[in-house]
XYZ file of C-alpha atoms in Angstrom:
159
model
C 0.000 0.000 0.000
C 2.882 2.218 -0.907
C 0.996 3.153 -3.920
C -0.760 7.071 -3.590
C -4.058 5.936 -5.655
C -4.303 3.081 -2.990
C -3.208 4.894 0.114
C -4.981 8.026 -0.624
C -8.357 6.481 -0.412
C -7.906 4.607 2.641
C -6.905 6.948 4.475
C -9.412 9.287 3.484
C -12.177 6.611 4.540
C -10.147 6.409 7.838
C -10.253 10.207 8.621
C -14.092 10.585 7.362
C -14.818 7.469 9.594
C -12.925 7.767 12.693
C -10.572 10.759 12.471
C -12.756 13.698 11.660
C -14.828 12.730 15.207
C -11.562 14.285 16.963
C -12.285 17.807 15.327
C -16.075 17.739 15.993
C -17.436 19.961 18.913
C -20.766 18.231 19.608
C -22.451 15.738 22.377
C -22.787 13.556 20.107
C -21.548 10.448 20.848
C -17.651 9.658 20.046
C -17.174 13.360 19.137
C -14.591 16.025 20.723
C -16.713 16.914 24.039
C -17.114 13.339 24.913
C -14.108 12.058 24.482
C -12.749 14.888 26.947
C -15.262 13.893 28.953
C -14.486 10.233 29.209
C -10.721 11.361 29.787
C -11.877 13.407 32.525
C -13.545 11.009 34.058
C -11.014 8.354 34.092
C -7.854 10.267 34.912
C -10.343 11.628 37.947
C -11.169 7.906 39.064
C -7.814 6.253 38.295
C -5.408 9.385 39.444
C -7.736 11.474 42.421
C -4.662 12.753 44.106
C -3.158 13.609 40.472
C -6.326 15.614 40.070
C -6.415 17.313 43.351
C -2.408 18.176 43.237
C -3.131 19.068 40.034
C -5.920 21.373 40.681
C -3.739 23.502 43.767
C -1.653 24.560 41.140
C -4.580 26.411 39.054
C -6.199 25.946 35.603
C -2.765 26.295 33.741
C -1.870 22.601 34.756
C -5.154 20.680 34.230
C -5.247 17.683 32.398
C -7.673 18.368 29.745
C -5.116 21.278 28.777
C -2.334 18.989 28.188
C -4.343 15.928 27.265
C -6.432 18.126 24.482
C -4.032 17.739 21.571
C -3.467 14.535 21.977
C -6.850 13.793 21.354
C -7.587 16.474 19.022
C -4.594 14.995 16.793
C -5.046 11.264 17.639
C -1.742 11.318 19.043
C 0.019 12.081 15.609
C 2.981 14.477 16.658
C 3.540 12.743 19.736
C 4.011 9.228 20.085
C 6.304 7.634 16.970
C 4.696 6.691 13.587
C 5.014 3.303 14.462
C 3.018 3.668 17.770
C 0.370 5.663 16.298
C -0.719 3.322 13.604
C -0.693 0.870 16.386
C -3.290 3.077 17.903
C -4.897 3.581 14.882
C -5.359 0.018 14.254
C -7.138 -0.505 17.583
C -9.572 2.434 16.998
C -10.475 0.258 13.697
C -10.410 -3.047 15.029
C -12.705 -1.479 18.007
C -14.332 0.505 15.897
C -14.587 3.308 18.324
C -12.315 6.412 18.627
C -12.481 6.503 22.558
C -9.336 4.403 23.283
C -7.964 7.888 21.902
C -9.307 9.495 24.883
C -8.294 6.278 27.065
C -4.670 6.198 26.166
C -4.323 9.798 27.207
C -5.512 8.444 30.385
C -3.642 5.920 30.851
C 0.015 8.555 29.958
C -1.349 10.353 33.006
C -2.459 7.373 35.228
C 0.926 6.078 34.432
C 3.279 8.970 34.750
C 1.264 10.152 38.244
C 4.032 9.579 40.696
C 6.337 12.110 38.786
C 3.320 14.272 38.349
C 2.675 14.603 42.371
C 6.652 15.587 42.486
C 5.553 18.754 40.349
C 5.302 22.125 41.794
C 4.692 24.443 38.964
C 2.006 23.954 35.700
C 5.710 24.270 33.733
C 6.665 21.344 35.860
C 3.578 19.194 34.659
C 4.231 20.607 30.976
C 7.247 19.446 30.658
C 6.826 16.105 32.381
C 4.533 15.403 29.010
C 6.943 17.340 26.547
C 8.171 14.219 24.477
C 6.118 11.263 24.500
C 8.311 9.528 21.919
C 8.972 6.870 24.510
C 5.552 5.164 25.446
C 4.593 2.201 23.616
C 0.729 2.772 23.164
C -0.459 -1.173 23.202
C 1.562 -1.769 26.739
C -0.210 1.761 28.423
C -3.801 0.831 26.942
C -3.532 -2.894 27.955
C -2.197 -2.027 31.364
C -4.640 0.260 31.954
C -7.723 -0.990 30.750
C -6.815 -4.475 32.290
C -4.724 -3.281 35.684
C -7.361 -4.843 38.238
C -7.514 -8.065 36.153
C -3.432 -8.285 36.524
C -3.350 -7.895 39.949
C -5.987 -10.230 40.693
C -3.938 -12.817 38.841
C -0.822 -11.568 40.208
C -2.278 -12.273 43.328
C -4.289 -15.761 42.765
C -0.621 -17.140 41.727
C 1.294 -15.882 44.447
C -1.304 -17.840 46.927
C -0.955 -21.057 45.319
């Protein structure tokens, strides 16, 4: 698929399908506001401490302000090429766009002890300054299936 006149149309079908949800302000379902939303909502019940510390320090360091283009961009920019079609081919295989929203959950749920070491909104910026690192599939799985791997972390540690 290195071809433009095969690319070109699959990606086009991609970004009409999925992508263009990311740049549509609506309560629609799977658009922009929701999908903040949902991140919102998780970071707040996976990270409440992140949120409170987080929320001392003023509006400048909130999470939806650093978390916003990630999910506005689907992560393109941020994590490598490789990672991001990775992504991408979740969002299809799911067929939903919110593990956009999860993922940039799950940077913050995992990054939250260096987070709470943070004293400044600069501080929290530039904790999140090159995400070139994180491996997308890892974060999602471990976040989405955390109390599953400690409940079988602990059944085989009784046995």
């Amino acid at each position: 698929a290195d071809r433009l006149e095969v690319a070109y149309p699959l990606f086009r079908t991609f970004y009409c399908r999925y992508l263009s949800r990311l740049h549509t302000i609506s309560t629609e379902p799977a658009t922009l506001m929701p999908l903040c939303a949902l991140f919102e909502h998780l970071v707040s019940t996976t990270a409440p401490h992140v949120v409170f510390h987080l929320a001392e320090m003023g509006p400048d360091a909130a999470p939806l302000k650093i978390a916003f283009p990630w999910i506005v961009h689907g992560f393109v920019g941020y994590l490598r090429a490789d990672q991001v079609l990775w992504l991408w081919d979740r969002v299809v295989g799911f067929d939903s766009v919110q593990l956009i929203a999860v993922l940039a959950a799950a940077v913050f749920t995992f990054r939250s002890r260096v987070i709470m070491s943070a004293k400044t909104p600069d501080d929290v910026a530039m904790l999140f300054t090159n995400l070139a690192s994180f491996q997308a599939i890892p974060l999602l799985q471990g976040f989405l299936f955390s109390t599953e791997l400690a409940n079988f972390s602990g059944t085989s540690n009784s046995t």
